[in-house]
Structure formats: C-alpha cells, structure tokens
PDB file of C-alpha atoms and ligand atoms in Angstrom:
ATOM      1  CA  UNK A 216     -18.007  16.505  -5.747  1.00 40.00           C
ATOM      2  CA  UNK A 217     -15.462  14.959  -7.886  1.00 41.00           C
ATOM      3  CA  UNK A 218     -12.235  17.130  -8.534  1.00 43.00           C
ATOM      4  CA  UNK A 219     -10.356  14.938 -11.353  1.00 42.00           C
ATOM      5  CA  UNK A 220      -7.550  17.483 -11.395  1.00 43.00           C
ATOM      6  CA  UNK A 221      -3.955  16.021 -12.063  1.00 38.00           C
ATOM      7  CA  UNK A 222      -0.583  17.283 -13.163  1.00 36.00           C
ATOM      8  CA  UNK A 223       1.060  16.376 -15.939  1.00 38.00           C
ATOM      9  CA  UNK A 224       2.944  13.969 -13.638  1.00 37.00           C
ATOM     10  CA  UNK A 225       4.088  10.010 -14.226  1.00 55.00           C
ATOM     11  CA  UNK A 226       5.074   9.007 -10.443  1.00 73.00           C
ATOM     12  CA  UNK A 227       1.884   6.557  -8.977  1.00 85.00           C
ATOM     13  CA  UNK A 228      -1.667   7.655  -9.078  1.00 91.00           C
ATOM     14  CA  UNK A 229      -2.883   8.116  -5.513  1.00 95.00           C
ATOM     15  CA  UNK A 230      -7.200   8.907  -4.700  1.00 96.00           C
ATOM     16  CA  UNK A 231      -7.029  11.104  -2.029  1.00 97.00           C
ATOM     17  CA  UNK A 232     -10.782  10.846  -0.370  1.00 98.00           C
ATOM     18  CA  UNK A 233     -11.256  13.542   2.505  1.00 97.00           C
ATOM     19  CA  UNK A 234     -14.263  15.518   3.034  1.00 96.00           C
ATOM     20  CA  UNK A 235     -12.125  18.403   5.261  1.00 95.00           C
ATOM     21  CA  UNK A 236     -10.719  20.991   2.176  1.00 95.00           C
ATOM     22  CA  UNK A 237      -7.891  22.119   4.568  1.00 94.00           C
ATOM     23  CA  UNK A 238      -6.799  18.873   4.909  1.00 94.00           C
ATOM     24  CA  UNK A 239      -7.331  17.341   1.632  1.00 96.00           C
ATOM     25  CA  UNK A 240      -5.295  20.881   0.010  1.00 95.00           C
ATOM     26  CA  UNK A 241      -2.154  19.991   2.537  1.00 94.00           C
ATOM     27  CA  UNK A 242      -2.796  16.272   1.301  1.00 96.00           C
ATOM     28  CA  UNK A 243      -2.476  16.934  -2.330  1.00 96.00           C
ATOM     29  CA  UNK A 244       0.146  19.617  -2.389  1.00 94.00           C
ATOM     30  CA  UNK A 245       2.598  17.025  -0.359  1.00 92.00           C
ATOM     31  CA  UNK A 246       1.843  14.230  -2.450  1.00 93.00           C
ATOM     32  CA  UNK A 247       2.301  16.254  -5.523  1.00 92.00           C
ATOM     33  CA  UNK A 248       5.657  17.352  -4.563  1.00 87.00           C
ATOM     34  CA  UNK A 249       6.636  13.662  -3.762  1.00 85.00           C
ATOM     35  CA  UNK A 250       6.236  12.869  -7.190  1.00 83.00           C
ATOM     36  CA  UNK A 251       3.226  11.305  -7.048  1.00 89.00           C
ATOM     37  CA  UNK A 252      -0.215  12.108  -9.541  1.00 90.00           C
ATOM     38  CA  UNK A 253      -3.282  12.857  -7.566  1.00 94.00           C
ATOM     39  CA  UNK A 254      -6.734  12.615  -7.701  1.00 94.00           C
ATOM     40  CA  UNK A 255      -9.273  14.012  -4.983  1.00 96.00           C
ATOM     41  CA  UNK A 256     -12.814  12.890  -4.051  1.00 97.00           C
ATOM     42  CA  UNK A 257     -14.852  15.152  -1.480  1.00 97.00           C
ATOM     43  CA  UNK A 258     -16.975  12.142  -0.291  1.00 97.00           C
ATOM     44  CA  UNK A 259     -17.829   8.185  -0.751  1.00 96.00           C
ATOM     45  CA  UNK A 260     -19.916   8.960  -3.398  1.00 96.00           C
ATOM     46  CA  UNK A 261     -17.574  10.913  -5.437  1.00 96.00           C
ATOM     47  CA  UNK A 262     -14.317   8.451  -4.566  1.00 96.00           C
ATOM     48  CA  UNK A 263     -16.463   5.416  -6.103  1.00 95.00           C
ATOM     49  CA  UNK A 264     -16.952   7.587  -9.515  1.00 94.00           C
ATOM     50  CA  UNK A 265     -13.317   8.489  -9.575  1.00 92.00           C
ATOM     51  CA  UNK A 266     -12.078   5.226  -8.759  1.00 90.00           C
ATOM     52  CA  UNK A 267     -13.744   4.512 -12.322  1.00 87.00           C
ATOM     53  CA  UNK A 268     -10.362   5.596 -13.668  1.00 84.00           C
ATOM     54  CA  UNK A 269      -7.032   3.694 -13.061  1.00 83.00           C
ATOM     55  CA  UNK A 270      -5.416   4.291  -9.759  1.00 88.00           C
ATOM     56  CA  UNK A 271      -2.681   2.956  -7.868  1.00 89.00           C
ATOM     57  CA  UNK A 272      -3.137   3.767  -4.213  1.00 94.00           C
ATOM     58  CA  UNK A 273      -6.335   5.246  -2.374  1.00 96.00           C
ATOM     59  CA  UNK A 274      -5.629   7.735   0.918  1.00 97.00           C
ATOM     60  CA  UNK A 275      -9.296   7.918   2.621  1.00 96.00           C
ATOM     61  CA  UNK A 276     -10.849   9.435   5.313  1.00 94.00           C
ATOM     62  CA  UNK A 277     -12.878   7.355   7.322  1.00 91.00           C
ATOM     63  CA  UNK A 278     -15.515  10.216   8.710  1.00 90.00           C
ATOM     64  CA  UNK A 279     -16.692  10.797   5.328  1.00 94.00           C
ATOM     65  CA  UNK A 280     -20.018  12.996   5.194  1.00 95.00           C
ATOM     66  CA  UNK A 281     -22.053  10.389   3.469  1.00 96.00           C
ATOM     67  CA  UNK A 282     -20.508   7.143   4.380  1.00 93.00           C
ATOM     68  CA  UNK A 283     -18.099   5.376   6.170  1.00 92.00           C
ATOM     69  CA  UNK A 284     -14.805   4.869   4.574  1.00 93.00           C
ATOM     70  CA  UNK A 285     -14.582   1.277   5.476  1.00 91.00           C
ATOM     71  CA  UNK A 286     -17.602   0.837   3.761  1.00 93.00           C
ATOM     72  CA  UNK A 287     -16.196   2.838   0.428  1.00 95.00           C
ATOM     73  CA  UNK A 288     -13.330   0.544   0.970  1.00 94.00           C
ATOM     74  CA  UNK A 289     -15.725  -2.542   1.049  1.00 92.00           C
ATOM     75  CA  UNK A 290     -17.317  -1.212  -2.161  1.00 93.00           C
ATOM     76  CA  UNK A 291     -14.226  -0.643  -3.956  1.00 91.00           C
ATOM     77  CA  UNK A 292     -12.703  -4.311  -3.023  1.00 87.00           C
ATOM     78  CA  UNK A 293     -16.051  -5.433  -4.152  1.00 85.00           C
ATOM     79  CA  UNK A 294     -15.287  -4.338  -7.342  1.00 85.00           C
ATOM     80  CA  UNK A 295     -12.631  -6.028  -7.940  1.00 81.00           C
ATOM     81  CA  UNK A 296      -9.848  -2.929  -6.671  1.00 84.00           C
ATOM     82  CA  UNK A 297      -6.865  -4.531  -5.420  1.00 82.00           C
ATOM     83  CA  UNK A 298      -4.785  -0.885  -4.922  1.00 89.00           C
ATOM     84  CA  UNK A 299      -3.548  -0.518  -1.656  1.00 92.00           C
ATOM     85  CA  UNK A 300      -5.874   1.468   0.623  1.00 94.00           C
ATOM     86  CA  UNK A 301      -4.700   3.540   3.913  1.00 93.00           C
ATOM     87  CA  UNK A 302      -6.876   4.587   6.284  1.00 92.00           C
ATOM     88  CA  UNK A 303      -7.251   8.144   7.782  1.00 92.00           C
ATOM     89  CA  UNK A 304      -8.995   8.629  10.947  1.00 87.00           C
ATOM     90  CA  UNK A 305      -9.132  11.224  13.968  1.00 80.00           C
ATOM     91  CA  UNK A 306      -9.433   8.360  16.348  1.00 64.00           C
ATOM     92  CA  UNK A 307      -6.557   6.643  17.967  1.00 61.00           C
ATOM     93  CA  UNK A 308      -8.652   3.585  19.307  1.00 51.00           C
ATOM     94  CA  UNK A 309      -7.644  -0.074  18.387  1.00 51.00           C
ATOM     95  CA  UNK A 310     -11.272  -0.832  17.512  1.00 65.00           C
ATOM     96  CA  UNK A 311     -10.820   1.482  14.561  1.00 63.00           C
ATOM     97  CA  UNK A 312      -7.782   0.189  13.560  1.00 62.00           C
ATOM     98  CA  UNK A 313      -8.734  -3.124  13.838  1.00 61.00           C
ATOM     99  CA  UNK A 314     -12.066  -2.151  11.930  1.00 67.00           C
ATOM    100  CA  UNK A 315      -9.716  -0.577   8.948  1.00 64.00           C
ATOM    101  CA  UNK A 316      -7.698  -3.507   8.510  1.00 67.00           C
ATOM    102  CA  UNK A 317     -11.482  -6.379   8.293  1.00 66.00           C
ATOM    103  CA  UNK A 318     -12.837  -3.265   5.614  1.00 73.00           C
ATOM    104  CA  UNK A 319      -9.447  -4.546   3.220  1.00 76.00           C
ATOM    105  CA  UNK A 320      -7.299  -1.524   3.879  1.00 79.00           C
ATOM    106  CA  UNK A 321      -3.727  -2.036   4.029  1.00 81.00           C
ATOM    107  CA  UNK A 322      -2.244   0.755   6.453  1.00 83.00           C
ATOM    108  CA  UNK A 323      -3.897   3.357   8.568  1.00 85.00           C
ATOM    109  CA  UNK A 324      -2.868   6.761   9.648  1.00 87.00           C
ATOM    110  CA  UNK A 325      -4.330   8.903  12.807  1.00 85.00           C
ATOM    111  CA  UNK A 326      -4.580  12.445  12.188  1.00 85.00           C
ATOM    112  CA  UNK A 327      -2.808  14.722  12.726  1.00 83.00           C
ATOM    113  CA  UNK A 328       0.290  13.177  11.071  1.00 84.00           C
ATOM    114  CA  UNK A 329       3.634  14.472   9.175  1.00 84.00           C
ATOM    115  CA  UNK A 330       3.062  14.360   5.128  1.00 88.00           C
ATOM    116  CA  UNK A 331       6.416  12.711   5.065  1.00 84.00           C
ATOM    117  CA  UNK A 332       4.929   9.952   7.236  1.00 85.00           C
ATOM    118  CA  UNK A 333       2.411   9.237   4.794  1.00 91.00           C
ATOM    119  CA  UNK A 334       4.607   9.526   1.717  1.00 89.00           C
ATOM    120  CA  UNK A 335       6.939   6.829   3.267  1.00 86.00           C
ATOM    121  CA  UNK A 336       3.708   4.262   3.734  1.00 87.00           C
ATOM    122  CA  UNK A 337       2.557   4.955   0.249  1.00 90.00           C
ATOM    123  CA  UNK A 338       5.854   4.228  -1.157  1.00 84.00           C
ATOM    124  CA  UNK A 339       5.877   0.801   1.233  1.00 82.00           C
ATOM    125  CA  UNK A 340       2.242  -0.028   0.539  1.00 86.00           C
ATOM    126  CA  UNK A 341       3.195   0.444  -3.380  1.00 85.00           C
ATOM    127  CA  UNK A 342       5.711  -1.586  -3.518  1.00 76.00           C
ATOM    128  CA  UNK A 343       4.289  -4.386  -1.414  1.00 75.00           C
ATOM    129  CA  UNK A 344       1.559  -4.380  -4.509  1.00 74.00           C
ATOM    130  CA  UNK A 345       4.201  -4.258  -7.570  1.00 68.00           C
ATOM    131  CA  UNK A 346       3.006  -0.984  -8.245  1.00 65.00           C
ATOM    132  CA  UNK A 347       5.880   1.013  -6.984  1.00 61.00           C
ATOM    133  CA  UNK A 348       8.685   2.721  -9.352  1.00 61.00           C
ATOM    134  CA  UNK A 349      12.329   2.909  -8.572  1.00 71.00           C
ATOM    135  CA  UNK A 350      13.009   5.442  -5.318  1.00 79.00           C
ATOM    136  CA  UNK A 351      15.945   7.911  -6.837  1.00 81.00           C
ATOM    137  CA  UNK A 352      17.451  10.713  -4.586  1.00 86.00           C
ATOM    138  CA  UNK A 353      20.506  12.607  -6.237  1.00 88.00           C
ATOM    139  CA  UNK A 354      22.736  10.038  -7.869  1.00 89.00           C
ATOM    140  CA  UNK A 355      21.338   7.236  -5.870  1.00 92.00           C
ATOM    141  CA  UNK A 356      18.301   4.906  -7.088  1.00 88.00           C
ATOM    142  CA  UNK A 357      16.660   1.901  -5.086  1.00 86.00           C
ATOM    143  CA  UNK A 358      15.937  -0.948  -7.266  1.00 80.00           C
ATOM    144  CA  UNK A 359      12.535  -2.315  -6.271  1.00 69.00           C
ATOM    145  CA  UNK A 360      12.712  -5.401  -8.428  1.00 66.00           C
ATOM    146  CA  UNK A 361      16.350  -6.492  -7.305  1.00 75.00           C
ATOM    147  CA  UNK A 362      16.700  -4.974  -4.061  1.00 79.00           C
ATOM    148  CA  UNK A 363      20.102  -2.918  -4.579  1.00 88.00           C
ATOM    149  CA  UNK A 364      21.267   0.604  -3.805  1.00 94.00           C
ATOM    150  CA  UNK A 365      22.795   1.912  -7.046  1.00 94.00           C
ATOM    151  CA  UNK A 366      25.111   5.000  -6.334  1.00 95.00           C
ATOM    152  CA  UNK A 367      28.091   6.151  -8.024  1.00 96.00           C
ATOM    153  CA  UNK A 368      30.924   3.909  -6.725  1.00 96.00           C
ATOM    154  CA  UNK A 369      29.268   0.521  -6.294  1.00 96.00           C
ATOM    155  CA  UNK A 370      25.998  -1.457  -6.597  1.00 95.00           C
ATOM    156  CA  UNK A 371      24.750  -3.025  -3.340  1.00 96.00           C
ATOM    157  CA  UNK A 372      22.439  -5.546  -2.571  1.00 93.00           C
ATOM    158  CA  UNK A 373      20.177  -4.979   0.358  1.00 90.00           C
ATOM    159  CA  UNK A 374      18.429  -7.543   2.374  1.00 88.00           C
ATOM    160  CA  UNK A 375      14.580  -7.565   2.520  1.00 80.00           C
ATOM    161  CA  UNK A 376      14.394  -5.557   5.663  1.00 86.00           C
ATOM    162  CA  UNK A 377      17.079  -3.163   4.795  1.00 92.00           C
ATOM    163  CA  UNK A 378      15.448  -2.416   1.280  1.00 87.00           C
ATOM    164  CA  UNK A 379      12.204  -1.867   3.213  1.00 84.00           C
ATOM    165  CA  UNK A 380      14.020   0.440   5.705  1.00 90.00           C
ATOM    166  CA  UNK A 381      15.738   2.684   3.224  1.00 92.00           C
ATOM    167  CA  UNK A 382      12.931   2.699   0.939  1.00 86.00           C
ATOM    168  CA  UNK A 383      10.998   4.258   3.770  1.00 86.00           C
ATOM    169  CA  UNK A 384      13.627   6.656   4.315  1.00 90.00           C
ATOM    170  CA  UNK A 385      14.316   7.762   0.985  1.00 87.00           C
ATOM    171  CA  UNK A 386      10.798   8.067  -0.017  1.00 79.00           C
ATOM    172  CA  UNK A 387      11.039  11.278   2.191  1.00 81.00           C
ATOM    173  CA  UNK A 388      14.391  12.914   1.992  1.00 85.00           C
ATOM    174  CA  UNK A 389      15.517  15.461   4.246  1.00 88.00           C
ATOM    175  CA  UNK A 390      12.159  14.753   6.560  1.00 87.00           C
ATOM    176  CA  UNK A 391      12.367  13.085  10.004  1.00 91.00           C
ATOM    177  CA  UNK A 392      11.010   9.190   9.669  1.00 90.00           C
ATOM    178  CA  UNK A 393       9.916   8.407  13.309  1.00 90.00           C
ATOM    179  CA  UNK A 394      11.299   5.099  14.681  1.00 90.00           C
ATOM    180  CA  UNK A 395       7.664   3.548  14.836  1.00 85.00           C
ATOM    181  CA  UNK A 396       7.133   4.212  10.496  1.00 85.00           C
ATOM    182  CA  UNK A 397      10.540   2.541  10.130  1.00 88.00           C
ATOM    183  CA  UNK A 398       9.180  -0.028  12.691  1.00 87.00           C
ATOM    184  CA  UNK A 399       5.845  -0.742   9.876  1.00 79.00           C
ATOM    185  CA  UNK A 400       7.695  -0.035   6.841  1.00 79.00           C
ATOM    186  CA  UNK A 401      10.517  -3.182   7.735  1.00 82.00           C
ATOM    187  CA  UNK A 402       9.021  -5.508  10.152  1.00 81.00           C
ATOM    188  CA  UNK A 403       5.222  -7.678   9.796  1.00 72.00           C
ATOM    189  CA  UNK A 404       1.953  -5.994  11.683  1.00 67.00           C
ATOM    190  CA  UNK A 405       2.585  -6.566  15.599  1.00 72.00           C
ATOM    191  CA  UNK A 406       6.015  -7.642  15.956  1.00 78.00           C
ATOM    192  CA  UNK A 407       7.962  -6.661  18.473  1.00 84.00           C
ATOM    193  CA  UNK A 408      10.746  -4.489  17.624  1.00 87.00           C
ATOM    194  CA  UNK A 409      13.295  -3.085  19.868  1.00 87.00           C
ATOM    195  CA  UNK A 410      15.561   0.077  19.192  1.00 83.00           C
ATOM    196  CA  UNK A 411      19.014  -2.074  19.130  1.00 91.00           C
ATOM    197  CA  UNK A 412      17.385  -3.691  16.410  1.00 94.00           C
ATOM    198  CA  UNK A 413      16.792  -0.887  13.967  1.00 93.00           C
ATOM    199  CA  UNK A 414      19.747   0.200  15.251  1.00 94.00           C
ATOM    200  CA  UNK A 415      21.802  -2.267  13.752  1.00 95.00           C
ATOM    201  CA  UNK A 416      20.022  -2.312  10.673  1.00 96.00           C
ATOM    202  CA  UNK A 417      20.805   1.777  10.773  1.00 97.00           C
ATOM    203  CA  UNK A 418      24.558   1.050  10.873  1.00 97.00           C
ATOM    204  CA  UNK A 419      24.292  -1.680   8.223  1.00 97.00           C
ATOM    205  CA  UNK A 420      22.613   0.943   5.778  1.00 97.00           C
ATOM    206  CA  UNK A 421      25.543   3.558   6.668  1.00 98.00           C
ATOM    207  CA  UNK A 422      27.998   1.407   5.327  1.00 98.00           C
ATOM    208  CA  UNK A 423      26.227   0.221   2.610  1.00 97.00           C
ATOM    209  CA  UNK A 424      26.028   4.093   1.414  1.00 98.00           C
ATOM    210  CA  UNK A 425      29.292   4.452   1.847  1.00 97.00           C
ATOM    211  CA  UNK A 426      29.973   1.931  -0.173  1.00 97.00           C
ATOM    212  CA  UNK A 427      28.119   2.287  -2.949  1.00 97.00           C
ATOM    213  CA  UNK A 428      29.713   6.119  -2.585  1.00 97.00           C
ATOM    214  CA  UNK A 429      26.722   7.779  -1.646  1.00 96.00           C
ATOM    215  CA  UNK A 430      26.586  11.356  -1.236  1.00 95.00           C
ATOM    216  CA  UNK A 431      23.501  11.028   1.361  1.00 95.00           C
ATOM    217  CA  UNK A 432      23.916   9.675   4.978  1.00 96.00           C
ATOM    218  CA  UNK A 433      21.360   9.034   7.484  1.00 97.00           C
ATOM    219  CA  UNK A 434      21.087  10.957  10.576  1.00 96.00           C
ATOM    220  CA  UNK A 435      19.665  10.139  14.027  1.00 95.00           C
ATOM    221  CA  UNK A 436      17.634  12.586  16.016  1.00 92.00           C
ATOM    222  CA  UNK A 437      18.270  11.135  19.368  1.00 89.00           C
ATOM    223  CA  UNK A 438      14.965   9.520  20.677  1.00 86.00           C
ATOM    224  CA  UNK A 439      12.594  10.416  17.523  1.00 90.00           C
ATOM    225  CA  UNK A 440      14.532   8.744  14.573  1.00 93.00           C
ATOM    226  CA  UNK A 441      16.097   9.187  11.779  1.00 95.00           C
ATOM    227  CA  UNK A 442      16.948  11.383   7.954  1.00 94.00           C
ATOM    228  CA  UNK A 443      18.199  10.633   5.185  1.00 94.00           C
ATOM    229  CA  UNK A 444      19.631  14.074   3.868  1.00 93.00           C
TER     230      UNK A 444
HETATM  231 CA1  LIG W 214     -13.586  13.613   7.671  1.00 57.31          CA
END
C-alpha cells in the first residue's frame, strides 16, 4: 500500500520504498529528523503510484515483495525520473552492486547500516543532482552553489573535495561518518584512497573552521573516522 504521509516539512522530498515496517519506521523517523520530507511505499507497485508526485530522492529496497527494485528503478528512469536513486540491499556481493548501478541507481547501501550513513549519501547524491539546499549547523551554513563555509568570523571557500567532505560531515552532526562514506562522498566510484589522504584534507577543514570562527570542530575516532560536533 501507499502511505503518502508527510510533515509539514520543506527540506528535500525523499520515497522511501521498503517492504520490512521495522525498517521502513527507523527509515522515516531518521530522515524526518534530518530535515528531510518523506514519503513511503510498501512495495514496487505502490513506489511507481507515489512517484506520481514530485520527489527529489528515492531510498529503495531491492527485495521488494512484488518486484525487484532494480526493475522499479528501470521503470521509474523509464519515465523520464532523473532523482537520484540509492539502493538498499541485505547482500554484500559485488554482483548486486554492480547490478544497482546498470538498473540507473546512483549509490547503494547494505543493510544493516547507521541512519547517519544514509543521511550523509542523500545529502551527496542531492547535491550532485542540483537538488540539494544549503547544509546549516548552528551559525555555520555550506553554500552548495559557491562552495564556501559561511560562519561568524569569515567566509571560506572550499575546494571541490573539501566541500564534498564537509558536506558529508555536516549532513550528520554529532554522528560518527566512517572513513569509507567520506571516501564516496569526496572521491569518484573506485578510486583508491588512502588514510593520509583524507587525512590531510581533515586538517585542511580544521583550519578552515577556525577560520571562518566556527563553533564546531571535527573529531577523529581513531581507526573508524570522524564527527563533526
Ligand atoms: Ca525487503
């Protein structure tokens, strides 16, 4: 069945399409707090009638009861649906993911994952479509049209990667971003990334907060990654 609820809310419109009610509640409650307005389908069926309304991102299962997500994917790129799509699935295997990405989705997730996680990708998936609003956090905002870090001293401009790094970061305050979702949030599909490299980019972004008099600073958890809190 189709559930068109939505909040009174004006951040992005994400489709949420999972047949599994636990996961689909967890799913709408976190992307409701992020700001974002959400819609839920139950099945393929039910996504393709709720994707007759605008939309700005879709989040779908791909073990759907009646049909393969990749193939409500397929449907919804044959009509014309540019939105960015990411993929969930329960299976780790590159043949999925590889699958995903030939169905037109942009991103892919494997269950289970942090909420946080996914908020970060929508924000980055979003924005790589035009779609995406200014990221604020306190007295800071992220300009996604000019690329600079407005905070209370001083405007900075980022570079491409850095934007993309603390976009990712602030799209989730106060949650852990793992190294590998800064990894696909700032660098192409498949290229190779080491740690001294985000890293550097890391200490870059300190300063630039600093700079621009930022309240917020970004914290490493040895090994895992890093918050911005
Ligand atoms: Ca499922």
């Amino acid at each position: 069945m189709y559930d068109g609820d939505n909040d009174a809310m004006t951040g992005p419109r994400v489709l949420v399409v999972e047949d599994d009610h636990s996961v689909r509640d967890v799913l709408a409650r976190g992307l409701r707090r992020a700001e974002f307005e959400v819609l839920t389908a139950t099945d393929g069926a039910s996504a393709l009638r709720a994707a007759e309304q605008p939309f700005d991102a879709v989040v779908l299962d791909i073990g759907l009861p009646d049909s393969d997500g990749r193939d409500v994917c397929h449907a919804l790129r044959a009509r014309g649906v540019s939105a960015p799509v990411i993929f969930l699935t329960a299976k780790a295997n590159v043949t999925d993911r590889l699958s995903g990405f030939s169905a037109g989705g942009d991103d892919y997730m494997v269950k289970p994952f942090h909420i946080a996680e996914l908020v970060a990708r929508l924000h980055v998936a979003l924005r790589r479509s035009g779609t995406d609003l200014a990221i604020e956090d306190g007295d800071l905002r992220l300009d996604p049209v000019t690329h600079s870090l407005h905070g209370p001293s001083a405007t900075m401009p980022l570079t491409p990667t850095e934007f993309r790094l603390l976009a990712c970061l602030l799209g989730a305050p106060g949650a852990l971003i793992r190294r590998q979702a800064l990894e696909r949030a700032g660098w192409p599909e498949g290229a190779i990334v080491s740690d001294n490299v985000i890293d550097k980019y890391i200490s870059r972004l300190r300063k630039k907060l600093v700079d621009a008099g930022a309240s917020q600073s970004i914290s490493t958890a040895r090994g895992l990654g890093y918050k911005i809190s």
